[in-house]
Short mmCIF file of C-alpha atoms and ligand atoms in Angstrom, two decimals:
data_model
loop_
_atom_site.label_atom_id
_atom_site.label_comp_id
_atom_site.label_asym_id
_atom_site.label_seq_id
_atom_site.Cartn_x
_atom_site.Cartn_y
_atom_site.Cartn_z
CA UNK A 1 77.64 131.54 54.95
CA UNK A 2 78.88 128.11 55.28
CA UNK A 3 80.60 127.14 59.07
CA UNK A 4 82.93 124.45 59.29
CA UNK A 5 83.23 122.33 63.15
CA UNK A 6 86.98 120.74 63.50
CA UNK A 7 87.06 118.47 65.80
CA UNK A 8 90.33 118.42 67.40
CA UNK A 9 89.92 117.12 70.92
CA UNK A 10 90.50 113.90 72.35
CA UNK A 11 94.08 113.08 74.06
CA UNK A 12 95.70 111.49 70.89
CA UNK A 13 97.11 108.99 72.84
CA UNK A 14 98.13 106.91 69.66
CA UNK A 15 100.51 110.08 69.32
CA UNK A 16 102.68 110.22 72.27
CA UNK A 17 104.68 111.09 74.14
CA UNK A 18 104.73 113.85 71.22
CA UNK A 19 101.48 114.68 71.84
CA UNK A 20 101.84 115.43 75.40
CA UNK A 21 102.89 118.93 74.69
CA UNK A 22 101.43 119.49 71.25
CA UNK A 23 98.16 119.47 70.35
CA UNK A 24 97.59 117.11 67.25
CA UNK A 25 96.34 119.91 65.08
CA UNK A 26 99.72 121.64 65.67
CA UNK A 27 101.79 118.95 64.47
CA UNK A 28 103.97 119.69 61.61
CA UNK A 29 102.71 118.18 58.12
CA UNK A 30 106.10 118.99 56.23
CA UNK A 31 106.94 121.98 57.99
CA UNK A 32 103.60 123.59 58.18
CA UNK A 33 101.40 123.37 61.52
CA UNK A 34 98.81 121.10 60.32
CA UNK A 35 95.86 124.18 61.76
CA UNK A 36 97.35 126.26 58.91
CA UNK A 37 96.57 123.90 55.94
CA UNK A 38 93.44 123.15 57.52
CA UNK A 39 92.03 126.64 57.68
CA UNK A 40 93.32 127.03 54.23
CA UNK A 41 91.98 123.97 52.81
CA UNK A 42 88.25 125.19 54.50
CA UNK A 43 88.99 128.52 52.69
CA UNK A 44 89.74 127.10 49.50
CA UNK A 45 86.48 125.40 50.06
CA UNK A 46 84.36 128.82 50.92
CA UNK A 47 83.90 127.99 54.49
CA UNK A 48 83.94 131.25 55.98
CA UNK A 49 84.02 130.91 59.75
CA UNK A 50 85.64 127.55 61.50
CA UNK A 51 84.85 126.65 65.01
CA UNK A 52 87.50 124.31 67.04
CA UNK A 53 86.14 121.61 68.97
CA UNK A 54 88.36 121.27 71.54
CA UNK A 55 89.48 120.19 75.22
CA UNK A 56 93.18 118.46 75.72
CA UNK A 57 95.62 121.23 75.48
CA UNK A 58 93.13 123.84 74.39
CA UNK A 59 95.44 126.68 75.80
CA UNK A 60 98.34 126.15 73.17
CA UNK A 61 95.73 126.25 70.29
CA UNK A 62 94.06 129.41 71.98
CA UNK A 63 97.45 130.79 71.47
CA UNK A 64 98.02 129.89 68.11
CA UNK A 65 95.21 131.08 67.19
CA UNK A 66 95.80 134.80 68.70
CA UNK A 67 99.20 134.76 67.17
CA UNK A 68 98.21 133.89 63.22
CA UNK A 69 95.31 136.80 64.17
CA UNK A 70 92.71 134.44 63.03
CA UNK A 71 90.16 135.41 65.75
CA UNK A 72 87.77 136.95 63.38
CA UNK A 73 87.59 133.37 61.91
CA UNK A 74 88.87 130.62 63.93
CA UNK A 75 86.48 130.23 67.19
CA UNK A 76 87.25 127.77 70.11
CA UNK A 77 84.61 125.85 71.28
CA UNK A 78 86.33 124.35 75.04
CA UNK A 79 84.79 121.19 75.96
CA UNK A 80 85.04 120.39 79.95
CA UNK A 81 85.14 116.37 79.46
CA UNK A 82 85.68 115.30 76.41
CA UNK A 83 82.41 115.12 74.13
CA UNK A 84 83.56 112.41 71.60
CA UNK A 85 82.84 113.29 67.90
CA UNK A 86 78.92 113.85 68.19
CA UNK A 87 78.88 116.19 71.59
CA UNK A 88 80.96 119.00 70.18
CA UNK A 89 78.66 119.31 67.41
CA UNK A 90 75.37 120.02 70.23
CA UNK A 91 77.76 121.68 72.25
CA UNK A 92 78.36 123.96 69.92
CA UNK A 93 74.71 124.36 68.45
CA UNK A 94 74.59 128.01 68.97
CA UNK A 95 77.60 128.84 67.16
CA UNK A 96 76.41 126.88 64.12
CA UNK A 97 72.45 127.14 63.81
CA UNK A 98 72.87 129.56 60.87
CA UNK A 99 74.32 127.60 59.00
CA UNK A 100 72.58 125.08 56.79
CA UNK A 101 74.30 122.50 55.92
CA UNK A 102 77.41 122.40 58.01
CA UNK A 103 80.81 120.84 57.23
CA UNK A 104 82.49 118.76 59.87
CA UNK A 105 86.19 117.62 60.03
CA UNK A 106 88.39 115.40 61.54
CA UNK A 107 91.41 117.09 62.95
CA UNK A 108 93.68 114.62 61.98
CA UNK A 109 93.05 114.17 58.04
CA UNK A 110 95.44 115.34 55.29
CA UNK A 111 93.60 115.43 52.28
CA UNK A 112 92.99 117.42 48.69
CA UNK A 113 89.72 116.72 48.89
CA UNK A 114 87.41 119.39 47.23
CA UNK A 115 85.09 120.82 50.00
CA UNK A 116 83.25 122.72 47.42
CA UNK A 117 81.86 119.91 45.32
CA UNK A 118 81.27 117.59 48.31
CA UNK A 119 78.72 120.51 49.46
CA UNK A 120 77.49 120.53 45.89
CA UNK A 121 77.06 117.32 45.62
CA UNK A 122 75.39 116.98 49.22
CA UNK A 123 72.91 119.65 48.49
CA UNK A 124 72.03 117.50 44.74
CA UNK A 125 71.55 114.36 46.77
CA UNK A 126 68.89 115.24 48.90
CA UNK A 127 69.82 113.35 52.03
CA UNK A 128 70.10 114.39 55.59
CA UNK A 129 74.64 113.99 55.57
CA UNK A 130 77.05 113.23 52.51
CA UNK A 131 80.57 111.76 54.17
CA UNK A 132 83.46 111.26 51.87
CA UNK A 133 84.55 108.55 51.56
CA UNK A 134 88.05 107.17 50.21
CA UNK A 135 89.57 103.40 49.29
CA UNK A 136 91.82 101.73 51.24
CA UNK A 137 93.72 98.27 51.98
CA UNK A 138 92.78 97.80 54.93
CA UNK A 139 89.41 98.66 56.35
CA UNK A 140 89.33 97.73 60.35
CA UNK A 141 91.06 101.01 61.83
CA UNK A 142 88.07 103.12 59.99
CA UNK A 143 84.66 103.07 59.57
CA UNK A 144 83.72 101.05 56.72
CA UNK A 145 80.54 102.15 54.49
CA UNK A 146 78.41 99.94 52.42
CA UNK A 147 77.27 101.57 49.49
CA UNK A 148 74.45 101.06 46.91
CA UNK A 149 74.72 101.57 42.78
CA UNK A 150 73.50 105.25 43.68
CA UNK A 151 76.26 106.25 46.17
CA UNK A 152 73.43 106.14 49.54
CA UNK A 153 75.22 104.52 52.03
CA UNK A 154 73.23 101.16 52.97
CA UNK A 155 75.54 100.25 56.12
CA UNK A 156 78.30 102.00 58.49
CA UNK A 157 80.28 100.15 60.89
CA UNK A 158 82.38 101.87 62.89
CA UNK A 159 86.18 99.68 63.45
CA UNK A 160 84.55 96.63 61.75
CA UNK A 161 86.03 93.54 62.98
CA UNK A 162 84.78 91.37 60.09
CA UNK A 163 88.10 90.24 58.29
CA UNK A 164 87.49 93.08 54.95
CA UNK A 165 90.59 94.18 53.44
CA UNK A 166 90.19 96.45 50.70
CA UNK A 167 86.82 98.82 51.22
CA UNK A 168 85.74 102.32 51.05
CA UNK A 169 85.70 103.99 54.84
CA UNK A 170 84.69 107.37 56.23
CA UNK A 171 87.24 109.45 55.11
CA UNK A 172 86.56 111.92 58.30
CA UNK A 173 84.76 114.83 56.48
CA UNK A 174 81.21 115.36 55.87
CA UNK A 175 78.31 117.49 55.21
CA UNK A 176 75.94 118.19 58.15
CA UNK A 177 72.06 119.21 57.72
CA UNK A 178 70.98 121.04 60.71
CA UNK A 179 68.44 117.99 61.38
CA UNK A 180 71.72 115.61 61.95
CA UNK A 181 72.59 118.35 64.73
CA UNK A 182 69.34 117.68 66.40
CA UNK A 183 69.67 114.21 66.23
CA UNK A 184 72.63 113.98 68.72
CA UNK A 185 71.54 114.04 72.75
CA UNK A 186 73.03 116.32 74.41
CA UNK A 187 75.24 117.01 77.89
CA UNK A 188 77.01 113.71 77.01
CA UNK A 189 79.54 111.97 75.38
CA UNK A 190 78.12 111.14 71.52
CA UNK A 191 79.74 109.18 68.56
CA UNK A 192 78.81 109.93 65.19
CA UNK A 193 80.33 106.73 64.14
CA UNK A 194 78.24 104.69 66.54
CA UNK A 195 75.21 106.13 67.46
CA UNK A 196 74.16 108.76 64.44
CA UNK A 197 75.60 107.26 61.21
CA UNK A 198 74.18 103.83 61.21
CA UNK A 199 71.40 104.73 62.21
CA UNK A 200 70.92 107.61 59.31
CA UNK A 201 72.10 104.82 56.81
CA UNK A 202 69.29 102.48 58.14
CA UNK A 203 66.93 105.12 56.78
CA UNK A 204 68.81 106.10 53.63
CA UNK A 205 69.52 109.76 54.51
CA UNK A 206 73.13 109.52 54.11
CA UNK A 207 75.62 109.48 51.03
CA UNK A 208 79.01 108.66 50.30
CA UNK A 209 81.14 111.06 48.19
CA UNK A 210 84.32 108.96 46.55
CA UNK A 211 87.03 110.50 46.84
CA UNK A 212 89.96 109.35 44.47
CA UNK A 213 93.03 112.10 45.31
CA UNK A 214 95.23 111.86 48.68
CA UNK A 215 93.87 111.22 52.00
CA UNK A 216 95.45 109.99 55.31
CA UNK A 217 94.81 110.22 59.19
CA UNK A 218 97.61 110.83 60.81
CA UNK A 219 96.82 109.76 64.10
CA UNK A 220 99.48 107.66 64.97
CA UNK A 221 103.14 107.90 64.75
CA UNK A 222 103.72 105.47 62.38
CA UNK A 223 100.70 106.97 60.01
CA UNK A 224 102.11 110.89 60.90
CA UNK A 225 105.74 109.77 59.27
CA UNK A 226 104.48 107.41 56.50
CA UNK A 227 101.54 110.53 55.21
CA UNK A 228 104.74 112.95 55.78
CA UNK A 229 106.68 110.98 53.47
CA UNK A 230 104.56 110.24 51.23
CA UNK A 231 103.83 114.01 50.72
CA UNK A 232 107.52 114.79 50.24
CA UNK A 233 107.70 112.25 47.78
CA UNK A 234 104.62 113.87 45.63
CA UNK A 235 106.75 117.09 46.05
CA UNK A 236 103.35 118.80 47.24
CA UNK A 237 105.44 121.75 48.18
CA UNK A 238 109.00 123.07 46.69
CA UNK A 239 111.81 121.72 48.17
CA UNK A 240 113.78 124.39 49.73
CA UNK A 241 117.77 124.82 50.34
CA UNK A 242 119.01 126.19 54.03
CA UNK A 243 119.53 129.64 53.68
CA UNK A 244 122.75 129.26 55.04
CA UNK A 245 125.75 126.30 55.67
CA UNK A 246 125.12 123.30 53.80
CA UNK A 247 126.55 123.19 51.06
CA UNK A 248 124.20 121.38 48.14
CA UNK A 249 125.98 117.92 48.05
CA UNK A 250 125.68 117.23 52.07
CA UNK A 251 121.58 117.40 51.40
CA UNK A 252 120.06 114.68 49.73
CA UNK A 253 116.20 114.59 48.23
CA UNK A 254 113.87 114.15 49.12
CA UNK A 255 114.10 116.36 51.67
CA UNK A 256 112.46 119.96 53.07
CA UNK A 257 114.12 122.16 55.26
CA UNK A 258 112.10 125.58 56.76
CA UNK A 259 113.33 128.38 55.32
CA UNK A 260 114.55 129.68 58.66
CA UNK A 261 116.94 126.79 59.71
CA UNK A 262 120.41 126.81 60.75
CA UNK A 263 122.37 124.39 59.09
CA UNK A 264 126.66 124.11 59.93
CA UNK A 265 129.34 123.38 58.00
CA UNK A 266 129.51 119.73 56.89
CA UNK A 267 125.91 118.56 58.50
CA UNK A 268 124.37 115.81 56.44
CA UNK A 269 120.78 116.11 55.25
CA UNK A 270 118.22 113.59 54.04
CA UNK A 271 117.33 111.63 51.99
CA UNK A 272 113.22 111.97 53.33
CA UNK A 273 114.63 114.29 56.29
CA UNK A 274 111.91 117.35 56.92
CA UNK A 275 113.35 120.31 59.57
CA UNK A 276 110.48 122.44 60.93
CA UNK A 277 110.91 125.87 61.13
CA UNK A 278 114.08 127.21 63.39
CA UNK A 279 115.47 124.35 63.78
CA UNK A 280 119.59 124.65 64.34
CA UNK A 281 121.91 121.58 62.96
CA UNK A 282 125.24 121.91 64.56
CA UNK A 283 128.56 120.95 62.61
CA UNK A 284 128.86 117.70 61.09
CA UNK A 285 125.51 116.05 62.71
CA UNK A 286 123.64 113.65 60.07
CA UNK A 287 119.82 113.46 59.57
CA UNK A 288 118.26 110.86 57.81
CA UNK A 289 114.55 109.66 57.34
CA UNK A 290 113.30 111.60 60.33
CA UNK A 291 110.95 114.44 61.30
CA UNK A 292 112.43 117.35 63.16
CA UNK A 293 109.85 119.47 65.40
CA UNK A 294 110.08 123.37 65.67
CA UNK A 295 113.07 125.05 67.36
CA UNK A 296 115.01 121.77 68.23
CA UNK A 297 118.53 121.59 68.21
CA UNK A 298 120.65 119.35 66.98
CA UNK A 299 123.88 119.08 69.02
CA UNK A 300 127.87 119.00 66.67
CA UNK A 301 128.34 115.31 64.98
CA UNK A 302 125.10 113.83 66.32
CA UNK A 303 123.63 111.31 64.29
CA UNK A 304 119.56 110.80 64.08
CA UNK A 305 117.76 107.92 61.79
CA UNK A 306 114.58 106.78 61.26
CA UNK A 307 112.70 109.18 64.22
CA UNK A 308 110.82 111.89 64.97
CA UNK A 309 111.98 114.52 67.47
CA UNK A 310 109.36 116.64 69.13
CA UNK A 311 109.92 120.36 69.37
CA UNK A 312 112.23 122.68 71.41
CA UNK A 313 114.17 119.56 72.70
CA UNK A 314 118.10 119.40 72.15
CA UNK A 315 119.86 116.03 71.12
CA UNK A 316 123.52 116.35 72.74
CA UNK A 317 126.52 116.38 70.89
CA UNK A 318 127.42 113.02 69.51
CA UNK A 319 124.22 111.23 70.58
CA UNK A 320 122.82 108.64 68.62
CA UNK A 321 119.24 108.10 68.09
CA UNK A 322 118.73 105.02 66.45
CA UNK A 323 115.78 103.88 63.77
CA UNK A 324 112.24 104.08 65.23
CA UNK A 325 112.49 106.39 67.86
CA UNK A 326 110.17 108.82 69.20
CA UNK A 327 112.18 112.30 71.31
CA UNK A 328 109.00 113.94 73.13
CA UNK A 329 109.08 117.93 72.73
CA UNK A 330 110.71 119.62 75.55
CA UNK A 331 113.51 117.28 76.02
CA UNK A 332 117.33 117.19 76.69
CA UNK A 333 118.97 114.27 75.69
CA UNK A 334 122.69 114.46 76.76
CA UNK A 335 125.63 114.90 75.23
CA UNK A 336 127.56 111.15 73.70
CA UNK A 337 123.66 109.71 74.62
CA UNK A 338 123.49 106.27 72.32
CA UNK A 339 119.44 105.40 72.11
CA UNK A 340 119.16 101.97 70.48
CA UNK A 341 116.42 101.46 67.56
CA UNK A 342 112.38 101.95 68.60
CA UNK A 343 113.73 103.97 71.65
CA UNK A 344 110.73 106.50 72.99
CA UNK A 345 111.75 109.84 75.05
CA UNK A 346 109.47 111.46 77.91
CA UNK A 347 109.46 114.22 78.88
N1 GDD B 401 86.31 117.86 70.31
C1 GDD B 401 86.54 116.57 70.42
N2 GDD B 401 86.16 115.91 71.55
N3 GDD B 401 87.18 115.92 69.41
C2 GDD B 401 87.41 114.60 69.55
C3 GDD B 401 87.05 113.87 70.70
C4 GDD B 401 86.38 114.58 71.76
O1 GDD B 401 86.01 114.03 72.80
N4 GDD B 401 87.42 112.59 70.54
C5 GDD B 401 88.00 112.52 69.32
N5 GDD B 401 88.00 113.73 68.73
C6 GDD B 401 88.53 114.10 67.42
C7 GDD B 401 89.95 113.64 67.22
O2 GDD B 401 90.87 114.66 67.59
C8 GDD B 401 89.99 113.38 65.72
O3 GDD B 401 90.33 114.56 65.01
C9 GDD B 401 88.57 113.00 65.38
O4 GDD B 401 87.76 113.41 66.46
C10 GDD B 401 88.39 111.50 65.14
O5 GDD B 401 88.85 110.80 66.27
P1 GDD B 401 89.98 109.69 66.15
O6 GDD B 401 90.28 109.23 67.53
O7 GDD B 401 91.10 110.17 65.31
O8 GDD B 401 89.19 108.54 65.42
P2 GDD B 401 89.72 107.43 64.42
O9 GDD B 401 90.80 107.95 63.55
O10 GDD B 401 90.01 106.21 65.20
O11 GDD B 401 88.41 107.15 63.54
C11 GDD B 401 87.70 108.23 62.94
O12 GDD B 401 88.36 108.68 61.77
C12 GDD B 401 88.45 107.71 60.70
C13 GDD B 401 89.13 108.41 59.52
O13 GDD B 401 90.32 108.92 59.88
C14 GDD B 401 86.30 107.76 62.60
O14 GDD B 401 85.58 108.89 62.17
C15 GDD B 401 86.32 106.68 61.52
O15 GDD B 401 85.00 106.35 61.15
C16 GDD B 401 87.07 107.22 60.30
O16 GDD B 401 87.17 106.19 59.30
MG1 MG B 402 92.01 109.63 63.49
#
């Protein structure tokens, strides 16, 4: 049976303040916890048992877990100091030595890439690790791959600083022989990027796997709203009405509200405005371009634009949030509070 590592540690600090009480692979990818369309995606892709790498926050995912009663498939692995992308994979040895090869993740990928004929096509193209790999504008943020005419990958370099624009890069996901797993040192800090990959690509044992459908890391605020756009705009999932309150000409598409939101009388809605589950709209407050986080409320005639807003925090009644800004999880902004454009909330 295949196993499948996610690793989701790290302190996502290109996330906050939202990620100071929510782990990133909790964070809402239009409405749904990005965990859940992770272990379905691995599903769809036959991977039968899925270990967590994990450290920052590890107790709220330990509780999610529990409460979707994935135990019999979801396993924690806790790291005590963070073990960078290569450590949790030694760390974890135990868990995965029957499993030949392995898949790997990064916790922070939205993708429709098809797990089942990268592992196909890694187990064809007898090499030590396959990594998909995906197109993109601008290569320096990733790790950019040189490949030959026969897909082997002849050169990684992790956050190139050569002056590329368009280029294929590591799309985060690969295909792990057991021998990769030995490679890595252990009781220390290890980047695959860094220390494994370009070294496996100096003796041809790795491959690239193009992928050509939707892909993007949404490990920073401005890449989280732009990928949860984007989605809404594909209309990946059905766009859903309140179930109660607003009527249909006060929401405008693209939009998706949770099934279980509030919504009062003559609240405005959208365009590209996504409400996680439970969140309450009070009368007459407007929502525009944002992202909403679980059980927040938003207080009578407030107005919010351009912004995420983290979960379980309450914007006052009449308060303004202006375009840009970032309301941590957890938070009370007051009643009549005006926050000019790019403001950021604590909490
Ligand atoms: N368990 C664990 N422990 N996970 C970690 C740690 C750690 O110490 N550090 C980072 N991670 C996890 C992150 O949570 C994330 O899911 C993944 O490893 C990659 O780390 P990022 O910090 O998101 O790296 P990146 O986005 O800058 O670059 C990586 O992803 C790109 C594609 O999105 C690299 O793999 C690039 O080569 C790649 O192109
Ligand atoms: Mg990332």
């Amino acid at each position: 049976m295949l196993k499948g590592l996610i690793l989701a540690g790290g302190f996502a600090t290109r996330l906050r303040p939202l990620s100071c009480s929510k782990p990133k692979l909790l964070f809402p990818i239009v409405g749904t916890p990005l965990i859940d369309r992770m272990t379905e995606w691995l599903s769809q892709g036959n991977i039968g048992r899925v270990i967590l790498a994990v450290n920052h926050l590890s107790d709220k995912l330990r509780m999610e877990v529990a409460a979707r009663q994935l135990g019999d498939r979801v396993v924690l692995s806790v790291e005590e100091t963070p073990l960078g992308t290569g450590g949790p994979l030694k760390l974890a040895a135990s868990l995965l030595d029957n499993s030949d090869p392995v898949v790997v993740v990064n916790g922070d990928v939205v993708t429709d890439i098809d797990l089942g004929a990268l592992v196909r096509a890694h187990k064809a193209g007898g090499v030590e690790a396959t990594i998909a790999v995906f197109s993109v504008g601008e290569t320096k943020p990733f790790g950019l791959v040189t490949l030959d005419s026969d897909d082997r990958i002849v050169g990684f370099q992790e956050k190139s600083v050569k002056n590329r624009r368009r280029g294929w890069i590591n799309a985060g996901v690969y295909i792990l022989n057991q021998n990769v797993i030995e490679m890595i040192p252990s009781g220390r800090a290890v980047s695959l990027e860094r220390e494994v990959f370009p070294v496996l690509a100096d003796q041809r044992k790795l491959r690239g796997w193009r992928h050509t459908g939707f892909w993007y890391d949404v490990g920073t605020v401005q890449d989280y709203v732009a990928a949860n756009m984007d989605l809404l705009k594909r209309r990946e999932r059905s766009l859903r009405e309140p179930k109660r309150g607003v009527p249909l000409a006060l929401l405008e598409q693209p939009s998706y509200i949770s099934g279980d939101c509030v919504v009062g009388t003559g609240a405005k809605l959208g365009p590209f405005t996504i409400l996680s589950p439970k969140v309450k709209v009070e009368n007459g407050a407007s929502v525009r371009d944002s992202i909403v986080f679980e059980s927040t409320v938003l207080g009578e005639n407030c107005r919010i634009e351009g912004s995420v807003i983290g979960e379980a925090t309450r914007i006052g009644r009449g308060a303004k949030i202006g375009k840009g800004s970032v309301v941590a999880g957890e938070v009370t902004v007051p009643d009549g509070e005006v926050l000019g454009p790019g403001s950021i909330v604590l909490n």
